[in-house]
Amino acid sequence: QAQLVQSGAEVKKPGASVRVSCKASGYAFNAYYMHWVRQAPGQGLEWMGIINPRGGTTTFAQKFQGRVTMTGDTSTSTFYMELSSLRSEDTAVYYCARGPDTVVVVPAAPEYWGQGTLVTVSS
Amino acid sequence: EIVLTQSPGTLSLSPGERATLSCRASQRVSSSYLAWYQQKPGQAPRLLIYGASSRATGIPDRFSGSGSGTDFTLTISRLDAEDFAVYYCQQYGSSSITFGQGTRLEIK
């Protein structure tokens, strides 16, 4: 059974960067893409981007281009999402969610999600 | 980018009643790559339906999805107390995934 465990809550000042981790277990790390999705307090779900752990190629939502980095560490089966130049509007719960198979690349609805990481941006 | 519009924004029903939630896309969703999620406070979204009409593992058969092209529906045949939550549709067929704004299903 796949499991995604994320890092703990963070409090950051405006202009800083934050890195959220997502440790994958129960499946082969390189076998599936990983999405990142966020949810501001009381708001809906917003897709940020996706990473292919085979080679590290990424696709980002236009809104986050230039401000987000997504990486994966095969040695620890851990994905990372870093968001820079934080502002108050970035206060949200950030989720990782397992994406499609990296070999047979057929679109797949994310079924496995991390528990979420609350990032608070406040001066 | 495909924009998904859900209606109604809030649906007030009683346990045992039938719920019908709508999701309309701004352009055709390829191969019916449309999913529905349930989210309860403080929890991650839970996948209910994928491919517009296929139930995810462990999802009760009172949940059903239908539709194609630009119009999709989630139906809950008989509401259970645990079904009151927020529901999101999602399209995952394009390079940029998008979500609807959500429908809140509340107890009447």
PDB file of C-alpha atoms in Angstrom:
ATOM      1  CA  GLN A   1       0.000   0.000   0.000  1.00  0.00           C
ATOM      2  CA  ALA A   2       1.484   3.315  -1.081  1.00  0.00           C
ATOM      3  CA  GLN A   3       2.022   5.899   1.635  1.00  0.00           C
ATOM      4  CA  LEU A   4       3.147   9.519   1.442  1.00  0.00           C
ATOM      5  CA  VAL A   5       4.358  11.208   4.627  1.00  0.00           C
ATOM      6  CA  GLN A   6       5.036  14.922   4.572  1.00  0.00           C
ATOM      7  CA  SER A   7       7.162  17.176   6.747  1.00  0.00           C
ATOM      8  CA  GLY A   8       5.754  19.279   9.557  1.00  0.00           C
ATOM      9  CA  ALA A   9       4.221  22.734   9.637  1.00  0.00           C
ATOM     10  CA  GLU A  10       6.350  25.760   8.803  1.00  0.00           C
ATOM     11  CA  VAL A  11       6.143  29.461   9.649  1.00  0.00           C
ATOM     12  CA  LYS A  12       8.011  31.788   7.311  1.00  0.00           C
ATOM     13  CA  LYS A  13       8.428  35.536   6.863  1.00  0.00           C
ATOM     14  CA  PRO A  14       7.492  37.276   3.616  1.00  0.00           C
ATOM     15  CA  GLY A  15      10.277  37.017   1.067  1.00  0.00           C
ATOM     16  CA  ALA A  16      11.670  33.794   2.508  1.00  0.00           C
ATOM     17  CA  SER A  17      11.636  30.326   0.950  1.00  0.00           C
ATOM     18  CA  VAL A  18      10.102  27.110   2.224  1.00  0.00           C
ATOM     19  CA  ARG A  19      10.900  23.495   1.412  1.00  0.00           C
ATOM     20  CA  VAL A  20       8.311  20.783   1.986  1.00  0.00           C
ATOM     21  CA  SER A  21       9.236  17.109   1.838  1.00  0.00           C
ATOM     22  CA  CYS A  22       7.158  14.067   0.916  1.00  0.00           C
ATOM     23  CA  LYS A  23       8.543  10.618   1.716  1.00  0.00           C
ATOM     24  CA  ALA A  24       7.137   7.841  -0.442  1.00  0.00           C
ATOM     25  CA  SER A  25       6.908   4.222   0.649  1.00  0.00           C
ATOM     26  CA  GLY A  26       5.117   1.033  -0.363  1.00  0.00           C
ATOM     27  CA  TYR A  27       6.020   1.308  -4.041  1.00  0.00           C
ATOM     28  CA  ALA A  28       9.031   1.849  -6.304  1.00  0.00           C
ATOM     29  CA  PHE A  29      10.044   5.523  -6.078  1.00  0.00           C
ATOM     30  CA  ASN A  30      10.759   5.931  -9.794  1.00  0.00           C
ATOM     31  CA  ALA A  31       7.566   4.209 -10.884  1.00  0.00           C
ATOM     32  CA  TYR A  32       5.184   7.159 -10.527  1.00  0.00           C
ATOM     33  CA  TYR A  33       5.122  10.908 -11.094  1.00  0.00           C
ATOM     34  CA  MET A  34       4.392  13.175  -8.120  1.00  0.00           C
ATOM     35  CA  HIS A  35       2.026  16.148  -8.114  1.00  0.00           C
ATOM     36  CA  TRP A  36       2.026  19.070  -5.705  1.00  0.00           C
ATOM     37  CA  VAL A  37      -1.303  20.716  -4.859  1.00  0.00           C
ATOM     38  CA  ARG A  38      -2.070  23.477  -2.384  1.00  0.00           C
ATOM     39  CA  GLN A  39      -5.153  24.721  -0.545  1.00  0.00           C
ATOM     40  CA  ALA A  40      -5.418  28.159   1.038  1.00  0.00           C
ATOM     41  CA  PRO A  41      -7.512  28.399   4.230  1.00  0.00           C
ATOM     42  CA  GLY A  42     -11.195  27.901   3.402  1.00  0.00           C
ATOM     43  CA  GLN A  43     -10.438  27.753  -0.313  1.00  0.00           C
ATOM     44  CA  GLY A  44     -10.307  25.124  -3.061  1.00  0.00           C
ATOM     45  CA  LEU A  45      -7.538  22.947  -4.442  1.00  0.00           C
ATOM     46  CA  GLU A  46      -4.860  24.448  -6.684  1.00  0.00           C
ATOM     47  CA  TRP A  47      -2.466  22.360  -8.780  1.00  0.00           C
ATOM     48  CA  MET A  48       1.129  23.581  -8.654  1.00  0.00           C
ATOM     49  CA  GLY A  49       3.025  21.158 -10.814  1.00  0.00           C
ATOM     50  CA  ILE A  50       4.365  17.659 -11.368  1.00  0.00           C
ATOM     51  CA  ILE A  51       7.736  15.903 -11.357  1.00  0.00           C
ATOM     52  CA  ASN A  52       8.921  12.749 -13.076  1.00  0.00           C
ATOM     53  CA  PRO A  53      11.371  11.051 -10.709  1.00  0.00           C
ATOM     54  CA  ARG A  54      13.025   9.414 -13.722  1.00  0.00           C
ATOM     55  CA  GLY A  55      15.306  12.268 -14.717  1.00  0.00           C
ATOM     56  CA  GLY A  56      13.623  14.981 -12.669  1.00  0.00           C
ATOM     57  CA  THR A  57      11.687  16.660 -15.475  1.00  0.00           C
ATOM     58  CA  THR A  58       9.028  19.037 -14.235  1.00  0.00           C
ATOM     59  CA  THR A  59       5.938  20.859 -15.450  1.00  0.00           C
ATOM     60  CA  PHE A  60       4.598  23.784 -13.447  1.00  0.00           C
ATOM     61  CA  ALA A  61       1.368  25.738 -13.441  1.00  0.00           C
ATOM     62  CA  GLN A  62       2.060  29.077 -15.094  1.00  0.00           C
ATOM     63  CA  LYS A  63       1.224  30.905 -11.873  1.00  0.00           C
ATOM     64  CA  PHE A  64       4.233  29.364 -10.100  1.00  0.00           C
ATOM     65  CA  GLN A  65       6.784  29.468 -12.931  1.00  0.00           C
ATOM     66  CA  GLY A  66      10.047  30.945 -11.699  1.00  0.00           C
ATOM     67  CA  ARG A  67       9.139  30.611  -8.044  1.00  0.00           C
ATOM     68  CA  VAL A  68       8.805  26.856  -7.506  1.00  0.00           C
ATOM     69  CA  THR A  69      11.323  24.031  -7.649  1.00  0.00           C
ATOM     70  CA  MET A  70      10.460  20.339  -7.461  1.00  0.00           C
ATOM     71  CA  THR A  71      13.054  17.635  -6.949  1.00  0.00           C
ATOM     72  CA  GLY A  72      13.272  13.987  -5.998  1.00  0.00           C
ATOM     73  CA  ASP A  73      15.934  12.032  -4.084  1.00  0.00           C
ATOM     74  CA  THR A  74      16.045   8.390  -5.101  1.00  0.00           C
ATOM     75  CA  SER A  75      18.365   7.458  -2.237  1.00  0.00           C
ATOM     76  CA  THR A  76      15.759   8.437   0.379  1.00  0.00           C
ATOM     77  CA  SER A  77      12.577   8.028  -1.698  1.00  0.00           C
ATOM     78  CA  THR A  78      11.725  11.622  -0.900  1.00  0.00           C
ATOM     79  CA  PHE A  79      10.262  14.389  -3.028  1.00  0.00           C
ATOM     80  CA  TYR A  80      10.770  18.071  -2.301  1.00  0.00           C
ATOM     81  CA  MET A  81       8.867  21.203  -3.239  1.00  0.00           C
ATOM     82  CA  GLU A  82      10.501  24.564  -2.652  1.00  0.00           C
ATOM     83  CA  LEU A  83       8.610  27.831  -3.029  1.00  0.00           C
ATOM     84  CA  SER A  84      10.524  31.104  -2.939  1.00  0.00           C
ATOM     85  CA  SER A  85       9.694  34.800  -2.485  1.00  0.00           C
ATOM     86  CA  LEU A  86       6.869  33.878  -0.141  1.00  0.00           C
ATOM     87  CA  ARG A  87       3.976  36.261   0.396  1.00  0.00           C
ATOM     88  CA  SER A  88       0.950  36.114   2.676  1.00  0.00           C
ATOM     89  CA  GLU A  89      -1.162  34.660  -0.146  1.00  0.00           C
ATOM     90  CA  ASP A  90       1.064  31.566  -0.084  1.00  0.00           C
ATOM     91  CA  THR A  91      -0.313  30.607   3.324  1.00  0.00           C
ATOM     92  CA  ALA A  92      -1.850  27.224   2.608  1.00  0.00           C
ATOM     93  CA  VAL A  93      -1.755  23.490   3.174  1.00  0.00           C
ATOM     94  CA  TYR A  94       0.564  21.910   0.630  1.00  0.00           C
ATOM     95  CA  TYR A  95      -0.078  18.330  -0.504  1.00  0.00           C
ATOM     96  CA  CYS A  96       1.920  15.821  -2.507  1.00  0.00           C
ATOM     97  CA  ALA A  97      -0.172  13.344  -4.504  1.00  0.00           C
ATOM     98  CA  ARG A  98       1.004  10.371  -6.544  1.00  0.00           C
ATOM     99  CA  GLY A  99       0.606  10.802 -10.280  1.00  0.00           C
ATOM    100  CA  PRO A 100       0.707   8.531 -13.327  1.00  0.00           C
ATOM    101  CA  ASP A 101       2.996   5.582 -14.008  1.00  0.00           C
ATOM    102  CA  THR A 102       6.323   6.815 -15.432  1.00  0.00           C
ATOM    103  CA  VAL A 103       6.671   3.897 -17.843  1.00  0.00           C
ATOM    104  CA  VAL A 104       3.152   3.552 -19.230  1.00  0.00           C
ATOM    105  CA  VAL A 105       2.332   7.243 -19.205  1.00  0.00           C
ATOM    106  CA  VAL A 106      -1.440   7.250 -19.217  1.00  0.00           C
ATOM    107  CA  PRO A 107      -3.176  10.078 -17.341  1.00  0.00           C
ATOM    108  CA  ALA A 108      -4.273   8.944 -13.896  1.00  0.00           C
ATOM    109  CA  ALA A 109      -6.257  10.665 -11.169  1.00  0.00           C
ATOM    110  CA  PRO A 110      -4.143  11.005  -8.018  1.00  0.00           C
ATOM    111  CA  GLU A 111      -5.319   8.365  -5.529  1.00  0.00           C
ATOM    112  CA  TYR A 112      -2.614   8.552  -2.866  1.00  0.00           C
ATOM    113  CA  TRP A 113      -2.099  11.844  -1.044  1.00  0.00           C
ATOM    114  CA  GLY A 114       0.165  13.003   1.738  1.00  0.00           C
ATOM    115  CA  GLN A 115      -1.381  14.307   4.930  1.00  0.00           C
ATOM    116  CA  GLY A 116      -0.608  17.907   4.031  1.00  0.00           C
ATOM    117  CA  THR A 117       1.849  20.492   5.360  1.00  0.00           C
ATOM    118  CA  LEU A 118       0.625  23.846   6.631  1.00  0.00           C
ATOM    119  CA  VAL A 119       2.851  26.725   5.566  1.00  0.00           C
ATOM    120  CA  THR A 120       2.082  30.042   7.236  1.00  0.00           C
ATOM    121  CA  VAL A 121       3.610  33.231   5.846  1.00  0.00           C
ATOM    122  CA  SER A 122       3.492  36.056   8.354  1.00  0.00           C
ATOM    123  CA  SER A 123       5.662  38.945   9.416  1.00  0.00           C
TER     124      SER A 123
ATOM    125  CA  GLU B   1      -6.223  25.756 -19.357  1.00  0.00           C
ATOM    126  CA  ILE B   2      -9.505  23.927 -18.850  1.00  0.00           C
ATOM    127  CA  VAL B   3     -11.739  25.736 -16.361  1.00  0.00           C
ATOM    128  CA  LEU B   4     -14.156  23.586 -14.349  1.00  0.00           C
ATOM    129  CA  THR B   5     -17.311  25.145 -12.913  1.00  0.00           C
ATOM    130  CA  GLN B   6     -19.208  23.237 -10.235  1.00  0.00           C
ATOM    131  CA  SER B   7     -22.822  23.751  -9.251  1.00  0.00           C
ATOM    132  CA  PRO B   8     -24.449  24.316  -6.937  1.00  0.00           C
ATOM    133  CA  GLY B   9     -22.010  25.998  -4.585  1.00  0.00           C
ATOM    134  CA  THR B  10     -23.831  24.570  -1.577  1.00  0.00           C
ATOM    135  CA  LEU B  11     -26.370  21.745  -1.467  1.00  0.00           C
ATOM    136  CA  SER B  12     -28.529  21.236   1.617  1.00  0.00           C
ATOM    137  CA  LEU B  13     -30.085  17.786   1.902  1.00  0.00           C
ATOM    138  CA  SER B  14     -31.139  15.268   4.526  1.00  0.00           C
ATOM    139  CA  PRO B  15     -29.718  11.781   5.138  1.00  0.00           C
ATOM    140  CA  GLY B  16     -31.384   9.257   2.834  1.00  0.00           C
ATOM    141  CA  GLU B  17     -31.969  11.791   0.056  1.00  0.00           C
ATOM    142  CA  ARG B  18     -30.335  11.754  -3.379  1.00  0.00           C
ATOM    143  CA  ALA B  19     -27.587  14.262  -4.210  1.00  0.00           C
ATOM    144  CA  THR B  20     -26.727  15.416  -7.715  1.00  0.00           C
ATOM    145  CA  LEU B  21     -23.585  17.512  -8.218  1.00  0.00           C
ATOM    146  CA  SER B  22     -22.604  19.071 -11.531  1.00  0.00           C
ATOM    147  CA  CYS B  23     -19.244  19.904 -13.116  1.00  0.00           C
ATOM    148  CA  ARG B  24     -19.022  21.782 -16.415  1.00  0.00           C
ATOM    149  CA  ALA B  25     -15.760  22.190 -18.355  1.00  0.00           C
ATOM    150  CA  SER B  26     -14.809  25.177 -20.509  1.00  0.00           C
ATOM    151  CA  GLN B  27     -13.632  22.769 -23.232  1.00  0.00           C
ATOM    152  CA  ARG B  28     -13.909  19.070 -23.926  1.00  0.00           C
ATOM    153  CA  VAL B  29     -12.199  16.836 -21.362  1.00  0.00           C
ATOM    154  CA  SER B  30     -10.209  14.324 -23.386  1.00  0.00           C
ATOM    155  CA  SER B  31     -11.017  10.630 -22.924  1.00  0.00           C
ATOM    156  CA  SER B  32     -13.224  11.517 -19.969  1.00  0.00           C
ATOM    157  CA  TYR B  33     -10.212  12.108 -17.745  1.00  0.00           C
ATOM    158  CA  LEU B  34     -12.489  13.548 -15.090  1.00  0.00           C
ATOM    159  CA  ALA B  35     -12.328  12.651 -11.387  1.00  0.00           C
ATOM    160  CA  TRP B  36     -14.341  13.448  -8.281  1.00  0.00           C
ATOM    161  CA  TYR B  37     -12.909  13.868  -4.793  1.00  0.00           C
ATOM    162  CA  GLN B  38     -14.441  14.144  -1.342  1.00  0.00           C
ATOM    163  CA  GLN B  39     -12.759  16.283   1.304  1.00  0.00           C
ATOM    164  CA  LYS B  40     -13.597  16.539   4.985  1.00  0.00           C
ATOM    165  CA  PRO B  41     -12.181  19.223   7.327  1.00  0.00           C
ATOM    166  CA  GLY B  42      -8.535  18.664   8.171  1.00  0.00           C
ATOM    167  CA  GLN B  43      -8.176  15.760   5.745  1.00  0.00           C
ATOM    168  CA  ALA B  44      -6.594  15.258   2.350  1.00  0.00           C
ATOM    169  CA  PRO B  45      -8.914  14.785  -0.623  1.00  0.00           C
ATOM    170  CA  ARG B  46     -10.181  11.244  -1.172  1.00  0.00           C
ATOM    171  CA  LEU B  47     -10.558   9.910  -4.716  1.00  0.00           C
ATOM    172  CA  LEU B  48     -14.110   8.720  -5.386  1.00  0.00           C
ATOM    173  CA  ILE B  49     -14.480   8.498  -9.168  1.00  0.00           C
ATOM    174  CA  TYR B  50     -11.994   8.472 -12.063  1.00  0.00           C
ATOM    175  CA  GLY B  51     -12.496   8.230 -15.804  1.00  0.00           C
ATOM    176  CA  ALA B  52     -15.820  10.024 -15.239  1.00  0.00           C
ATOM    177  CA  SER B  53     -17.616   6.874 -14.089  1.00  0.00           C
ATOM    178  CA  SER B  54     -15.248   4.329 -12.474  1.00  0.00           C
ATOM    179  CA  ARG B  55     -15.339   4.022  -8.689  1.00  0.00           C
ATOM    180  CA  ALA B  56     -11.999   4.060  -6.893  1.00  0.00           C
ATOM    181  CA  THR B  57     -11.012   1.216  -4.593  1.00  0.00           C
ATOM    182  CA  GLY B  58     -13.253   0.877  -1.562  1.00  0.00           C
ATOM    183  CA  ILE B  59     -15.801   3.492  -2.612  1.00  0.00           C
ATOM    184  CA  PRO B  60     -19.422   2.496  -1.833  1.00  0.00           C
ATOM    185  CA  ASP B  61     -21.725   1.883  -4.789  1.00  0.00           C
ATOM    186  CA  ARG B  62     -24.056   4.675  -3.698  1.00  0.00           C
ATOM    187  CA  PHE B  63     -21.502   6.968  -5.402  1.00  0.00           C
ATOM    188  CA  SER B  64     -21.722   7.092  -9.188  1.00  0.00           C
ATOM    189  CA  GLY B  65     -20.314   9.334 -11.899  1.00  0.00           C
ATOM    190  CA  SER B  66     -21.539  10.047 -15.392  1.00  0.00           C
ATOM    191  CA  GLY B  67     -21.036  12.386 -18.303  1.00  0.00           C
ATOM    192  CA  SER B  68     -18.624  13.092 -21.129  1.00  0.00           C
ATOM    193  CA  GLY B  69     -17.308  15.968 -23.195  1.00  0.00           C
ATOM    194  CA  THR B  70     -17.956  19.056 -21.094  1.00  0.00           C
ATOM    195  CA  ASP B  71     -20.728  17.987 -18.694  1.00  0.00           C
ATOM    196  CA  PHE B  72     -20.242  15.621 -15.787  1.00  0.00           C
ATOM    197  CA  THR B  73     -22.313  14.563 -12.788  1.00  0.00           C
ATOM    198  CA  LEU B  74     -21.637  12.954  -9.423  1.00  0.00           C
ATOM    199  CA  THR B  75     -24.662  11.251  -7.889  1.00  0.00           C
ATOM    200  CA  ILE B  76     -24.948   9.975  -4.334  1.00  0.00           C
ATOM    201  CA  SER B  77     -28.023   7.747  -4.358  1.00  0.00           C
ATOM    202  CA  ARG B  78     -28.875   7.774  -0.637  1.00  0.00           C
ATOM    203  CA  LEU B  79     -26.986  10.152   1.581  1.00  0.00           C
ATOM    204  CA  ASP B  80     -25.296   8.740   4.636  1.00  0.00           C
ATOM    205  CA  ALA B  81     -24.278  10.971   7.555  1.00  0.00           C
ATOM    206  CA  GLU B  82     -20.619  10.521   6.600  1.00  0.00           C
ATOM    207  CA  ASP B  83     -21.202  11.887   3.077  1.00  0.00           C
ATOM    208  CA  PHE B  84     -21.599  15.512   4.178  1.00  0.00           C
ATOM    209  CA  ALA B  85     -18.389  17.137   2.987  1.00  0.00           C
ATOM    210  CA  VAL B  86     -16.956  19.219   0.144  1.00  0.00           C
ATOM    211  CA  TYR B  87     -16.732  17.630  -3.307  1.00  0.00           C
ATOM    212  CA  TYR B  88     -14.325  18.635  -6.076  1.00  0.00           C
ATOM    213  CA  CYS B  89     -14.153  17.650  -9.710  1.00  0.00           C
ATOM    214  CA  GLN B  90     -10.769  17.502 -11.406  1.00  0.00           C
ATOM    215  CA  GLN B  91      -9.634  17.074 -14.991  1.00  0.00           C
ATOM    216  CA  TYR B  92      -6.321  15.298 -15.457  1.00  0.00           C
ATOM    217  CA  GLY B  93      -6.184  14.787 -19.223  1.00  0.00           C
ATOM    218  CA  SER B  94      -4.264  17.906 -20.147  1.00  0.00           C
ATOM    219  CA  SER B  95      -0.699  18.825 -19.204  1.00  0.00           C
ATOM    220  CA  SER B  96      -2.095  21.205 -16.597  1.00  0.00           C
ATOM    221  CA  ILE B  97      -4.445  19.637 -14.055  1.00  0.00           C
ATOM    222  CA  THR B  98      -7.334  21.783 -12.859  1.00  0.00           C
ATOM    223  CA  PHE B  99      -9.971  21.522 -10.129  1.00  0.00           C
ATOM    224  CA  GLY B 100     -13.473  22.888  -9.826  1.00  0.00           C
ATOM    225  CA  GLN B 101     -14.163  25.332  -7.014  1.00  0.00           C
ATOM    226  CA  GLY B 102     -16.053  22.722  -4.994  1.00  0.00           C
ATOM    227  CA  THR B 103     -19.616  21.954  -3.873  1.00  0.00           C
ATOM    228  CA  ARG B 104     -20.360  21.932  -0.157  1.00  0.00           C
ATOM    229  CA  LEU B 105     -22.874  19.234   0.782  1.00  0.00           C
ATOM    230  CA  GLU B 106     -24.454  20.131   4.110  1.00  0.00           C
ATOM    231  CA  ILE B 107     -27.071  18.587   6.344  1.00  0.00           C
ATOM    232  CA  LYS B 108     -30.477  20.219   6.013  1.00  0.00           C
TER     233      LYS B 108
END
